[in-house]
PDB file of C-alpha atoms in Angstrom:
ATOM      1  CA  MET A  12      12.302 -26.927 -21.510  1.00 82.00           C
ATOM      2  CA  ALA A  13      12.098 -27.811 -17.855  1.00 88.00           C
ATOM      3  CA  LYS A  14      11.922 -31.474 -16.922  1.00 91.00           C
ATOM      4  CA  ALA A  15       9.403 -32.813 -14.441  1.00 94.00           C
ATOM      5  CA  PHE A  16      10.710 -33.551 -10.967  1.00 96.00           C
ATOM      6  CA  LYS A  17      11.542 -37.198 -10.296  1.00 95.00           C
ATOM      7  CA  TYR A  18      12.136 -39.192  -7.175  1.00 96.00           C
ATOM      8  CA  GLY A  19      15.170 -41.463  -7.332  1.00 93.00           C
ATOM      9  CA  LEU A  20      18.371 -42.507  -5.645  1.00 91.00           C
ATOM     10  CA  LYS A  21      19.713 -38.960  -5.424  1.00 91.00           C
ATOM     11  CA  GLY A  22      16.495 -37.680  -3.892  1.00 92.00           C
ATOM     12  CA  ILE A  23      14.144 -35.430  -5.810  1.00 97.00           C
ATOM     13  CA  THR A  24      15.702 -34.058  -8.966  1.00 96.00           C
ATOM     14  CA  GLY A  25      14.582 -31.662 -11.647  1.00 96.00           C
ATOM     15  CA  PHE A  26      15.974 -29.571 -14.453  1.00 95.00           C
ATOM     16  CA  LEU A  27      15.245 -25.971 -15.376  1.00 95.00           C
ATOM     17  CA  GLU A  28      16.489 -23.823 -18.249  1.00 95.00           C
ATOM     18  CA  PRO A  29      18.301 -20.588 -17.336  1.00 95.00           C
ATOM     19  CA  ALA A  30      15.320 -18.489 -18.484  1.00 95.00           C
ATOM     20  CA  GLU A  31      12.963 -20.573 -16.354  1.00 96.00           C
ATOM     21  CA  ARG A  32      15.198 -20.178 -13.332  1.00 97.00           C
ATOM     22  CA  GLU A  33      15.358 -16.436 -13.930  1.00 97.00           C
ATOM     23  CA  LEU A  34      11.563 -16.311 -14.118  1.00 97.00           C
ATOM     24  CA  LEU A  35      11.132 -18.300 -10.906  1.00 98.00           C
ATOM     25  CA  ARG A  36      13.712 -16.173  -9.139  1.00 98.00           C
ATOM     26  CA  SER A  37      11.879 -12.969  -9.981  1.00 97.00           C
ATOM     27  CA  LEU A  38       8.504 -14.454  -8.963  1.00 98.00           C
ATOM     28  CA  ILE A  39       9.991 -15.578  -5.667  1.00 98.00           C
ATOM     29  CA  ASP A  40      11.568 -12.149  -5.099  1.00 98.00           C
ATOM     30  CA  ASP A  41       8.177 -10.526  -5.697  1.00 97.00           C
ATOM     31  CA  VAL A  42       6.468 -12.707  -3.124  1.00 98.00           C
ATOM     32  CA  ILE A  43       9.292 -12.139  -0.617  1.00 98.00           C
ATOM     33  CA  SER A  44       8.905  -8.383  -0.996  1.00 97.00           C
ATOM     34  CA  MET A  45       5.160  -8.694  -0.376  1.00 97.00           C
ATOM     35  CA  LEU A  46       5.825 -10.684   2.793  1.00 97.00           C
ATOM     36  CA  GLN A  47       8.484  -8.457   4.354  1.00 92.00           C
ATOM     37  CA  PRO A  48       6.934  -7.210   7.564  1.00 82.00           C
ATOM     38  CA  ALA A  49       6.439  -3.460   7.801  1.00 75.00           C
ATOM     39  CA  GLU A  50       8.579  -1.822  10.438  1.00 71.00           C
ATOM     40  CA  HIS A  51       6.669   0.646  12.535  1.00 64.00           C
ATOM     41  CA  ALA A  52       8.356   3.477  14.373  1.00 61.00           C
ATOM     42  CA  SER A  53       6.803   2.148  17.526  1.00 63.00           C
ATOM     43  CA  THR A  54       8.008  -1.418  17.026  1.00 67.00           C
ATOM     44  CA  ASP A  55       9.296  -2.697  20.315  1.00 74.00           C
ATOM     45  CA  PRO A  56      12.550  -4.550  19.481  1.00 75.00           C
ATOM     46  CA  LEU A  57      12.043  -7.080  22.250  1.00 76.00           C
ATOM     47  CA  ALA A  58       8.484  -7.804  21.130  1.00 75.00           C
ATOM     48  CA  ALA A  59       9.718  -8.186  17.545  1.00 71.00           C
ATOM     49  CA  LEU A  60      12.410 -10.553  18.731  1.00 74.00           C
ATOM     50  CA  ILE A  61       9.880 -12.959  20.194  1.00 75.00           C
ATOM     51  CA  GLY A  62       7.616 -12.575  17.182  1.00 76.00           C
ATOM     52  CA  LEU A  63       4.994 -10.201  18.546  1.00 80.00           C
ATOM     53  CA  ASP A  64       3.648  -7.360  16.464  1.00 81.00           C
ATOM     54  CA  MET A  65       1.032  -5.359  18.295  1.00 79.00           C
ATOM     55  CA  ASP A  66       0.640  -2.886  15.404  1.00 82.00           C
ATOM     56  CA  VAL A  67      -0.224  -5.497  12.805  1.00 87.00           C
ATOM     57  CA  GLN A  68      -3.443  -5.099  10.817  1.00 89.00           C
ATOM     58  CA  GLU A  69      -5.327  -7.391   8.488  1.00 92.00           C
ATOM     59  CA  PRO A  70      -3.551  -6.976   5.105  1.00 93.00           C
ATOM     60  CA  THR A  71      -5.350  -4.757   2.595  1.00 92.00           C
ATOM     61  CA  ASP A  72      -3.858  -6.444  -0.480  1.00 94.00           C
ATOM     62  CA  ARG A  73      -5.964  -9.453  -1.506  1.00 94.00           C
ATOM     63  CA  ALA A  74      -2.959 -11.597  -2.351  1.00 96.00           C
ATOM     64  CA  VAL A  75      -1.235 -10.875   0.962  1.00 97.00           C
ATOM     65  CA  ARG A  76      -4.512 -11.597   2.745  1.00 96.00           C
ATOM     66  CA  ARG A  77      -4.619 -14.968   1.009  1.00 96.00           C
ATOM     67  CA  LEU A  78      -1.042 -15.715   2.088  1.00 97.00           C
ATOM     68  CA  LEU A  79      -1.815 -14.638   5.668  1.00 97.00           C
ATOM     69  CA  PRO A  80      -5.495 -15.456   6.192  1.00 97.00           C
ATOM     70  CA  ASN A  81      -7.632 -14.764   9.239  1.00 97.00           C
ATOM     71  CA  VAL A  82      -7.633 -17.682  11.649  1.00 97.00           C
ATOM     72  CA  MET A  83     -11.331 -17.307  12.458  1.00 96.00           C
ATOM     73  CA  LYS A  84     -14.072 -17.007   9.912  1.00 94.00           C
ATOM     74  CA  ASP A  85     -16.467 -14.736  11.771  1.00 91.00           C
ATOM     75  CA  ASP A  86     -14.375 -13.083  14.446  1.00 94.00           C
ATOM     76  CA  ASP A  87     -12.150 -10.286  13.148  1.00 94.00           C
ATOM     77  CA  GLY A  88     -11.174  -9.215  16.642  1.00 95.00           C
ATOM     78  CA  ALA A  89      -9.916 -12.624  17.696  1.00 95.00           C
ATOM     79  CA  SER A  90      -8.243 -13.055  14.302  1.00 96.00           C
ATOM     80  CA  LEU A  91      -6.396  -9.766  14.728  1.00 95.00           C
ATOM     81  CA  GLU A  92      -5.302 -10.737  18.223  1.00 95.00           C
ATOM     82  CA  PHE A  93      -3.971 -14.015  16.786  1.00 96.00           C
ATOM     83  CA  ARG A  94      -2.148 -12.092  14.048  1.00 95.00           C
ATOM     84  CA  GLN A  95      -0.356 -10.026  16.676  1.00 93.00           C
ATOM     85  CA  LEU A  96       1.048 -13.205  18.151  1.00 93.00           C
ATOM     86  CA  THR A  97       1.770 -15.234  15.016  1.00 94.00           C
ATOM     87  CA  GLU A  98       1.881 -13.222  11.807  1.00 95.00           C
ATOM     88  CA  ARG A  99       5.474 -12.094  12.080  1.00 92.00           C
ATOM     89  CA  SER A 100       6.798 -15.624  12.472  1.00 93.00           C
ATOM     90  CA  LEU A 101       4.479 -16.914   9.733  1.00 96.00           C
ATOM     91  CA  ARG A 102       5.921 -14.279   7.389  1.00 96.00           C
ATOM     92  CA  GLU A 103       9.406 -15.428   8.384  1.00 95.00           C
ATOM     93  CA  THR A 104       8.549 -19.097   7.773  1.00 96.00           C
ATOM     94  CA  LYS A 105       7.290 -18.270   4.300  1.00 98.00           C
ATOM     95  CA  ILE A 106      10.216 -16.008   3.454  1.00 98.00           C
ATOM     96  CA  GLY A 107      12.579 -18.743   4.688  1.00 98.00           C
ATOM     97  CA  ALA A 108      11.055 -21.310   2.306  1.00 98.00           C
ATOM     98  CA  LEU A 109      11.099 -18.829  -0.586  1.00 98.00           C
ATOM     99  CA  ARG A 110      14.749 -17.911   0.043  1.00 98.00           C
ATOM    100  CA  ALA A 111      15.748 -21.585   0.291  1.00 97.00           C
ATOM    101  CA  ALA A 112      14.084 -22.305  -3.050  1.00 97.00           C
ATOM    102  CA  ALA A 113      15.766 -19.272  -4.639  1.00 97.00           C
ATOM    103  CA  LEU A 114      19.178 -20.561  -3.488  1.00 96.00           C
ATOM    104  CA  ASP A 115      18.564 -23.877  -5.276  1.00 95.00           C
ATOM    105  CA  LEU A 116      18.061 -21.974  -8.537  1.00 94.00           C
ATOM    106  CA  ASP A 117      21.776 -21.369  -9.004  1.00 89.00           C
ATOM    107  CA  LYS A 118      22.293 -24.557 -11.029  1.00 83.00           C
ATOM    108  CA  ASP A 119      20.471 -26.097 -14.016  1.00 82.00           C
ATOM    109  CA  ASP A 120      20.013 -29.356 -12.158  1.00 89.00           C
ATOM    110  CA  VAL A 121      17.899 -29.057  -9.068  1.00 95.00           C
ATOM    111  CA  VAL A 122      18.638 -31.758  -6.483  1.00 96.00           C
ATOM    112  CA  LEU A 123      16.437 -31.579  -3.411  1.00 96.00           C
ATOM    113  CA  THR A 124      16.511 -33.176   0.014  1.00 94.00           C
ATOM    114  CA  ALA A 125      13.170 -33.902   1.699  1.00 93.00           C
ATOM    115  CA  GLU A 126      13.482 -30.570   3.514  1.00 95.00           C
ATOM    116  CA  GLY A 127      14.419 -28.752   0.319  1.00 96.00           C
ATOM    117  CA  ALA A 128      11.470 -30.276  -1.526  1.00 97.00           C
ATOM    118  CA  ARG A 129       9.124 -29.106   1.201  1.00 97.00           C
ATOM    119  CA  HIS A 130      10.501 -25.572   0.941  1.00 98.00           C
ATOM    120  CA  TRP A 131      10.082 -25.675  -2.827  1.00 98.00           C
ATOM    121  CA  SER A 132       6.499 -26.900  -2.634  1.00 98.00           C
ATOM    122  CA  MET A 133       5.633 -24.126  -0.164  1.00 98.00           C
ATOM    123  CA  ALA A 134       7.406 -21.496  -2.248  1.00 98.00           C
ATOM    124  CA  LEU A 135       5.736 -22.584  -5.501  1.00 98.00           C
ATOM    125  CA  ASN A 136       2.378 -22.652  -3.746  1.00 98.00           C
ATOM    126  CA  ASP A 137       2.760 -19.098  -2.456  1.00 98.00           C
ATOM    127  CA  VAL A 138       3.881 -17.922  -5.897  1.00 98.00           C
ATOM    128  CA  ARG A 139       0.771 -19.560  -7.405  1.00 98.00           C
ATOM    129  CA  LEU A 140      -1.528 -18.038  -4.785  1.00 98.00           C
ATOM    130  CA  VAL A 141      -0.236 -14.568  -5.650  1.00 98.00           C
ATOM    131  CA  LEU A 142      -0.468 -15.142  -9.429  1.00 97.00           C
ATOM    132  CA  ALA A 143      -3.996 -16.512  -8.976  1.00 97.00           C
ATOM    133  CA  GLU A 144      -5.075 -13.319  -7.194  1.00 96.00           C
ATOM    134  CA  ARG A 145      -3.576 -11.203  -9.972  1.00 95.00           C
ATOM    135  CA  LEU A 146      -5.412 -13.371 -12.525  1.00 95.00           C
ATOM    136  CA  ASP A 147      -8.647 -13.103 -10.551  1.00 94.00           C
ATOM    137  CA  ILE A 148      -9.036 -16.858 -10.165  1.00 95.00           C
ATOM    138  CA  ARG A 149     -12.027 -17.045  -7.846  1.00 92.00           C
ATOM    139  CA  ASP A 150     -13.511 -20.448  -8.607  1.00 92.00           C
ATOM    140  CA  GLU A 151     -12.891 -23.691 -10.468  1.00 90.00           C
ATOM    141  CA  ALA A 152     -14.313 -22.252 -13.709  1.00 92.00           C
ATOM    142  CA  ASP A 153     -11.802 -19.375 -13.600  1.00 93.00           C
ATOM    143  CA  ALA A 154      -9.017 -21.885 -12.921  1.00 93.00           C
ATOM    144  CA  GLU A 155     -10.159 -23.989 -15.869  1.00 92.00           C
ATOM    145  CA  HIS A 156     -10.256 -20.924 -18.116  1.00 90.00           C
ATOM    146  CA  VAL A 157      -6.665 -20.023 -17.176  1.00 93.00           C
ATOM    147  CA  HIS A 158      -5.583 -23.636 -17.495  1.00 91.00           C
ATOM    148  CA  ARG A 159      -6.632 -23.706 -21.163  1.00 89.00           C
ATOM    149  CA  MET A 160      -3.970 -21.098 -21.933  1.00 85.00           C
ATOM    150  CA  GLN A 161      -1.014 -23.278 -22.913  1.00 83.00           C
ATOM    151  CA  ASP A 162       0.492 -21.788 -26.046  1.00 82.00           C
ATOM    152  CA  TRP A 163       3.287 -19.250 -25.554  1.00 80.00           C
ATOM    153  CA  SER A 164       2.679 -17.859 -29.039  1.00 82.00           C
ATOM    154  CA  GLN A 165      -0.718 -16.662 -27.767  1.00 76.00           C
ATOM    155  CA  ALA A 166       0.899 -14.509 -25.099  1.00 81.00           C
ATOM    156  CA  GLU A 167      -0.017 -11.086 -26.395  1.00 83.00           C
ATOM    157  CA  ASP A 168      -0.928  -9.198 -23.237  1.00 89.00           C
ATOM    158  CA  VAL A 169      -0.021  -9.163 -19.585  1.00 89.00           C
ATOM    159  CA  GLU A 170      -2.916 -11.364 -18.596  1.00 89.00           C
ATOM    160  CA  SER A 171      -2.208 -14.136 -21.068  1.00 91.00           C
ATOM    161  CA  TYR A 172       1.468 -13.989 -20.131  1.00 93.00           C
ATOM    162  CA  LEU A 173       0.569 -14.279 -16.440  1.00 94.00           C
ATOM    163  CA  ALA A 174      -1.731 -17.202 -17.234  1.00 95.00           C
ATOM    164  CA  LEU A 175       1.110 -19.037 -18.975  1.00 95.00           C
ATOM    165  CA  VAL A 176       3.432 -18.354 -16.062  1.00 96.00           C
ATOM    166  CA  TYR A 177       0.758 -19.601 -13.674  1.00 97.00           C
ATOM    167  CA  ASN A 178       0.334 -22.796 -15.698  1.00 96.00           C
ATOM    168  CA  PHE A 179       4.083 -23.353 -15.758  1.00 96.00           C
ATOM    169  CA  THR A 180       4.361 -23.031 -11.970  1.00 97.00           C
ATOM    170  CA  THR A 181       1.306 -25.277 -11.556  1.00 97.00           C
ATOM    171  CA  TRP A 182       2.877 -27.956 -13.721  1.00 97.00           C
ATOM    172  CA  LEU A 183       6.175 -27.649 -11.864  1.00 97.00           C
ATOM    173  CA  GLN A 184       4.529 -27.886  -8.439  1.00 98.00           C
ATOM    174  CA  GLU A 185       2.384 -30.852  -9.510  1.00 98.00           C
ATOM    175  CA  SER A 186       5.431 -32.778 -10.703  1.00 98.00           C
ATOM    176  CA  LEU A 187       7.282 -31.904  -7.499  1.00 98.00           C
ATOM    177  CA  VAL A 188       4.418 -33.023  -5.265  1.00 98.00           C
ATOM    178  CA  GLN A 189       4.059 -36.291  -7.202  1.00 97.00           C
ATOM    179  CA  ALA A 190       7.757 -36.954  -6.530  1.00 97.00           C
ATOM    180  CA  MET A 191       7.265 -36.042  -2.856  1.00 97.00           C
ATOM    181  CA  LEU A 192       4.311 -38.444  -2.589  1.00 97.00           C
ATOM    182  CA  GLN A 193       6.508 -41.175  -4.062  1.00 95.00           C
ATOM    183  CA  SER A 194       9.187 -40.459  -1.496  1.00 93.00           C
ATOM    184  CA  LEU A 195       6.548 -40.755   1.259  1.00 91.00           C
ATOM    185  CA  ASP A 196       5.445 -44.128  -0.132  1.00 85.00           C
ATOM    186  CA  SER A 197       8.959 -45.483  -0.236  1.00 82.00           C
ATOM    187  CA  ARG A 198       9.520 -44.563   3.393  1.00 69.00           C
ATOM    188  CA  THR A 199       6.669 -46.721   4.675  1.00 60.00           C
TER     189      THR A 199
ATOM    190  CA  MET B   3      -8.633 -27.152  -5.434  1.00 77.00           C
ATOM    191  CA  THR B   4      -7.352 -27.803  -8.843  1.00 76.00           C
ATOM    192  CA  LEU B   5      -6.421 -30.928 -10.623  1.00 66.00           C
ATOM    193  CA  SER B   6      -3.740 -30.135 -13.087  1.00 56.00           C
ATOM    194  CA  VAL B   7      -1.461 -32.493 -14.854  1.00 51.00           C
ATOM    195  CA  ALA B   8      -1.797 -35.675 -12.905  1.00 44.00           C
ATOM    196  CA  LEU B   9      -4.903 -37.749 -12.695  1.00 39.00           C
ATOM    197  CA  GLY B  10      -7.029 -37.511  -9.607  1.00 39.00           C
ATOM    198  CA  PRO B  11      -6.002 -39.559  -6.652  1.00 41.00           C
ATOM    199  CA  ASP B  12      -7.746 -42.750  -5.837  1.00 42.00           C
ATOM    200  CA  THR B  13     -10.314 -41.793  -3.282  1.00 40.00           C
ATOM    201  CA  GLN B  14     -11.544 -45.227  -2.474  1.00 42.00           C
ATOM    202  CA  GLU B  15     -12.288 -45.812   1.107  1.00 41.00           C
ATOM    203  CA  GLY B  16     -12.066 -48.983   3.041  1.00 41.00           C
ATOM    204  CA  THR B  17      -8.643 -48.926   4.542  1.00 43.00           C
ATOM    205  CA  ARG B  18      -9.744 -47.136   7.667  1.00 41.00           C
ATOM    206  CA  THR B  19      -9.202 -49.115  10.774  1.00 42.00           C
ATOM    207  CA  GLY B  20     -11.602 -49.631  13.607  1.00 40.00           C
ATOM    208  CA  THR B  21      -9.233 -48.149  16.142  1.00 40.00           C
ATOM    209  CA  GLU B  22      -9.818 -44.629  14.910  1.00 44.00           C
ATOM    210  CA  ALA B  23     -13.486 -44.772  15.756  1.00 42.00           C
ATOM    211  CA  SER B  24     -12.968 -46.218  19.196  1.00 43.00           C
ATOM    212  CA  THR B  25     -10.276 -43.691  20.079  1.00 46.00           C
ATOM    213  CA  ASP B  26     -12.634 -41.009  18.938  1.00 46.00           C
ATOM    214  CA  SER B  27     -15.458 -42.087  21.201  1.00 45.00           C
ATOM    215  CA  LEU B  28     -13.112 -41.972  24.169  1.00 46.00           C
ATOM    216  CA  THR B  29     -11.874 -38.463  23.546  1.00 49.00           C
ATOM    217  CA  ALA B  30     -14.867 -36.825  21.890  1.00 49.00           C
ATOM    218  CA  PRO B  31     -16.330 -35.118  24.990  1.00 49.00           C
ATOM    219  CA  ASP B  32     -13.048 -33.316  25.637  1.00 61.00           C
ATOM    220  CA  ILE B  33     -12.729 -31.844  22.178  1.00 63.00           C
ATOM    221  CA  PRO B  34     -13.806 -28.241  22.038  1.00 90.00           C
ATOM    222  CA  TRP B  35     -12.134 -26.892  18.844  1.00 96.00           C
ATOM    223  CA  ASN B  36     -11.947 -27.901  15.197  1.00 97.00           C
ATOM    224  CA  LEU B  37      -9.385 -27.169  12.501  1.00 98.00           C
ATOM    225  CA  VAL B  38     -11.208 -26.462   9.225  1.00 98.00           C
ATOM    226  CA  ILE B  39      -9.619 -26.501   5.768  1.00 98.00           C
ATOM    227  CA  TRP B  40     -11.501 -24.547   3.077  1.00 97.00           C
ATOM    228  CA  ASN B  41     -11.583 -25.215  -0.630  1.00 96.00           C
ATOM    229  CA  ASP B  42      -9.891 -22.827  -3.020  1.00 92.00           C
ATOM    230  CA  PRO B  43      -9.339 -23.097  -6.760  1.00 94.00           C
ATOM    231  CA  VAL B  44      -5.553 -22.840  -6.563  1.00 96.00           C
ATOM    232  CA  ASN B  45      -4.181 -25.481  -4.221  1.00 96.00           C
ATOM    233  CA  LEU B  46      -3.422 -28.754  -5.966  1.00 97.00           C
ATOM    234  CA  MET B  47      -5.318 -31.806  -4.789  1.00 97.00           C
ATOM    235  CA  SER B  48      -2.044 -33.737  -4.622  1.00 97.00           C
ATOM    236  CA  TYR B  49      -0.443 -31.016  -2.488  1.00 98.00           C
ATOM    237  CA  VAL B  50      -3.350 -30.965  -0.026  1.00 98.00           C
ATOM    238  CA  SER B  51      -3.207 -34.749   0.288  1.00 98.00           C
ATOM    239  CA  TYR B  52       0.579 -34.615   0.732  1.00 98.00           C
ATOM    240  CA  ILE B  53       0.213 -32.128   3.601  1.00 98.00           C
ATOM    241  CA  PHE B  54      -2.470 -34.210   5.316  1.00 98.00           C
ATOM    242  CA  GLN B  55      -0.180 -37.241   5.085  1.00 97.00           C
ATOM    243  CA  SER B  56       3.130 -35.640   5.986  1.00 96.00           C
ATOM    244  CA  TYR B  57       1.995 -33.131   8.612  1.00 97.00           C
ATOM    245  CA  PHE B  58      -0.820 -35.009  10.355  1.00 97.00           C
ATOM    246  CA  GLY B  59       0.583 -38.472   9.673  1.00 97.00           C
ATOM    247  CA  TYR B  60      -2.698 -39.602   8.113  1.00 97.00           C
ATOM    248  CA  SER B  61      -2.819 -42.630   5.816  1.00 97.00           C
ATOM    249  CA  GLU B  62      -3.020 -41.988   2.086  1.00 97.00           C
ATOM    250  CA  ALA B  63      -6.644 -43.194   2.069  1.00 97.00           C
ATOM    251  CA  LYS B  64      -7.663 -40.921   4.908  1.00 98.00           C
ATOM    252  CA  ALA B  65      -5.738 -37.938   3.514  1.00 98.00           C
ATOM    253  CA  ASN B  66      -7.392 -38.358   0.110  1.00 98.00           C
ATOM    254  CA  LYS B  67     -10.823 -38.744   1.681  1.00 98.00           C
ATOM    255  CA  LEU B  68     -10.453 -35.485   3.638  1.00 98.00           C
ATOM    256  CA  MET B  69      -8.988 -33.760   0.595  1.00 98.00           C
ATOM    257  CA  MET B  70     -11.987 -34.810  -1.528  1.00 97.00           C
ATOM    258  CA  GLU B  71     -14.304 -33.587   1.187  1.00 97.00           C
ATOM    259  CA  VAL B  72     -12.655 -30.161   1.048  1.00 97.00           C
ATOM    260  CA  HIS B  73     -12.901 -30.211  -2.735  1.00 95.00           C
ATOM    261  CA  LYS B  74     -16.527 -31.346  -3.001  1.00 95.00           C
ATOM    262  CA  LYS B  75     -18.154 -29.855   0.092  1.00 96.00           C
ATOM    263  CA  GLY B  76     -16.079 -26.719   0.307  1.00 96.00           C
ATOM    264  CA  ARG B  77     -14.625 -27.473   3.718  1.00 97.00           C
ATOM    265  CA  SER B  78     -13.574 -30.277   5.998  1.00 97.00           C
ATOM    266  CA  ILE B  79     -12.717 -30.621   9.659  1.00 97.00           C
ATOM    267  CA  VAL B  80      -9.324 -32.263   9.483  1.00 97.00           C
ATOM    268  CA  SER B  81      -8.294 -32.206  13.133  1.00 96.00           C
ATOM    269  CA  HIS B  82      -9.586 -31.280  16.532  1.00 93.00           C
ATOM    270  CA  GLY B  83      -8.226 -30.664  19.977  1.00 94.00           C
ATOM    271  CA  SER B  84      -7.625 -27.848  22.402  1.00 94.00           C
ATOM    272  CA  LYS B  85      -7.756 -24.291  21.090  1.00 94.00           C
ATOM    273  CA  GLU B  86      -3.959 -24.053  21.354  1.00 94.00           C
ATOM    274  CA  GLN B  87      -3.479 -27.282  19.402  1.00 95.00           C
ATOM    275  CA  VAL B  88      -5.751 -26.342  16.501  1.00 97.00           C
ATOM    276  CA  GLU B  89      -4.316 -22.816  16.388  1.00 97.00           C
ATOM    277  CA  ARG B  90      -0.830 -24.279  16.096  1.00 97.00           C
ATOM    278  CA  HIS B  91      -2.026 -26.488  13.238  1.00 98.00           C
ATOM    279  CA  ALA B  92      -3.721 -23.509  11.572  1.00 98.00           C
ATOM    280  CA  VAL B  93      -0.449 -21.563  11.523  1.00 97.00           C
ATOM    281  CA  ALA B  94       1.318 -24.596  10.052  1.00 98.00           C
ATOM    282  CA  MET B  95      -1.405 -24.892   7.378  1.00 98.00           C
ATOM    283  CA  HIS B  96      -1.042 -21.166   6.572  1.00 98.00           C
ATOM    284  CA  GLY B  97       2.689 -21.814   6.251  1.00 98.00           C
ATOM    285  CA  PHE B  98       1.889 -24.409   3.577  1.00 98.00           C
ATOM    286  CA  GLY B  99      -0.526 -21.987   1.925  1.00 98.00           C
ATOM    287  CA  LEU B 100      -3.730 -23.801   2.775  1.00 98.00           C
ATOM    288  CA  TRP B 101      -6.756 -21.777   3.831  1.00 97.00           C
ATOM    289  CA  ALA B 102      -7.344 -22.924   7.400  1.00 98.00           C
ATOM    290  CA  THR B 103      -9.514 -21.577  10.203  1.00 98.00           C
ATOM    291  CA  VAL B 104     -10.303 -22.726  13.731  1.00 97.00           C
ATOM    292  CA  GLU B 105     -13.779 -22.891  15.207  1.00 96.00           C
ATOM    293  CA  ARG B 106     -15.400 -24.036  18.395  1.00 93.00           C
ATOM    294  CA  ALA B 107     -16.834 -27.523  18.013  1.00 91.00           C
ATOM    295  CA  THR B 108     -20.560 -27.213  18.480  1.00 80.00           C
ATOM    296  CA  GLY B 109     -21.578 -30.839  18.203  1.00 59.00           C
ATOM    297  CA  GLY B 110     -23.631 -30.621  15.010  1.00 48.00           C
ATOM    298  CA  ASN B 111     -21.238 -29.081  12.550  1.00 45.00           C
ATOM    299  CA  GLY B 112     -23.878 -28.094  10.054  1.00 41.00           C
ATOM    300  CA  GLY B 113     -23.698 -31.378   8.217  1.00 39.00           C
ATOM    301  CA  THR B 114     -20.546 -30.293   6.503  1.00 41.00           C
ATOM    302  CA  SER B 115     -18.998 -33.654   7.040  1.00 40.00           C
ATOM    303  CA  ARG B 116     -20.241 -37.043   7.943  1.00 39.00           C
ATOM    304  CA  ASN B 117     -17.197 -38.319   9.619  1.00 40.00           C
ATOM    305  CA  SER B 118     -14.391 -35.847   9.442  1.00 41.00           C
ATOM    306  CA  GLY B 119     -14.973 -35.278  13.126  1.00 40.00           C
ATOM    307  CA  LYS B 120     -13.559 -38.715  13.542  1.00 40.00           C
ATOM    308  CA  SER B 121     -10.356 -37.781  11.878  1.00 42.00           C
ATOM    309  CA  GLY B 122      -8.852 -38.058  15.291  1.00 42.00           C
ATOM    310  CA  GLY B 123      -5.365 -37.302  16.317  1.00 42.00           C
ATOM    311  CA  SER B 124      -4.067 -33.958  17.319  1.00 42.00           C
ATOM    312  CA  GLY B 125      -1.571 -33.979  14.520  1.00 40.00           C
ATOM    313  CA  GLN B 126       1.112 -35.789  16.408  1.00 41.00           C
ATOM    314  CA  GLY B 127       1.984 -37.779  13.354  1.00 40.00           C
ATOM    315  CA  LYS B 128       5.228 -38.364  11.648  1.00 40.00           C
ATOM    316  CA  GLY B 129       5.126 -34.901  10.160  1.00 39.00           C
ATOM    317  CA  LYS B 130       6.573 -31.840  11.694  1.00 38.00           C
ATOM    318  CA  ARG B 131       6.468 -28.147  11.248  1.00 36.00           C
ATOM    319  CA  GLY B 132       9.323 -26.258   9.848  1.00 33.00           C
TER     320      GLY B 132
END
């Protein structure tokens, strides 16, 4: 069983079983593959280099749209224009955090610097956002319904399995963030 | 937002200082854009508070107050400034996975928040983007 993250002298530390690390690695890989920017034939290499993507569109997949939301509520045109300027580098930021977290999964004991912890919290959050879309978590009642699923022996279909995975990543992120909050406190 | 394993944060107010309000009254006329954070059932309350503290440099009390406002009212204006400033913050919030939008400050913000407009600061806190 995984151990909750703790803040101590060595920084933020945690422990994950091999199967848990394998699970996290595959979840992270899934999210990375969703975030890889599409290469268009017309992509201007110089524009790509400075992070512009004039061919970008609002994502059609709900989960990707949640990871890369519109910057304006009621102005799709302005949001799209903003995407052209920022979405590529936002995708890269997210992929960077996910890759960094995946690298830390090579050992049972996870020892994180402040930077590493931040990458982990971002990566776990993106993983949870994607799982939540797949589980159709739309409001607090849905979240509560999923949260009640805690017993691995009940996992008899894909949805209940996903719910258990979601709850595991939620628990892991909560323990990590509590440790990060402690590290903030101790700095002041 | 969701409250999972840990208990809810202490949302007591009272540690706000008077300087925030006075700074606000000096800069308010020059503030045309707001950064809005929207509620969703996935992001952890602790995580949202952590981001408000680490990125914007807000006190724990202020971060928790804004976080509870997002949770209870569905949205909160957590920062304001020039369009470029709030857009930069919005990208950083999207990086963290929060649902953030920018909007032109219209004066009356629909009563969505009593005092979040006073949250002050353009995010030049101890936090940084990465």
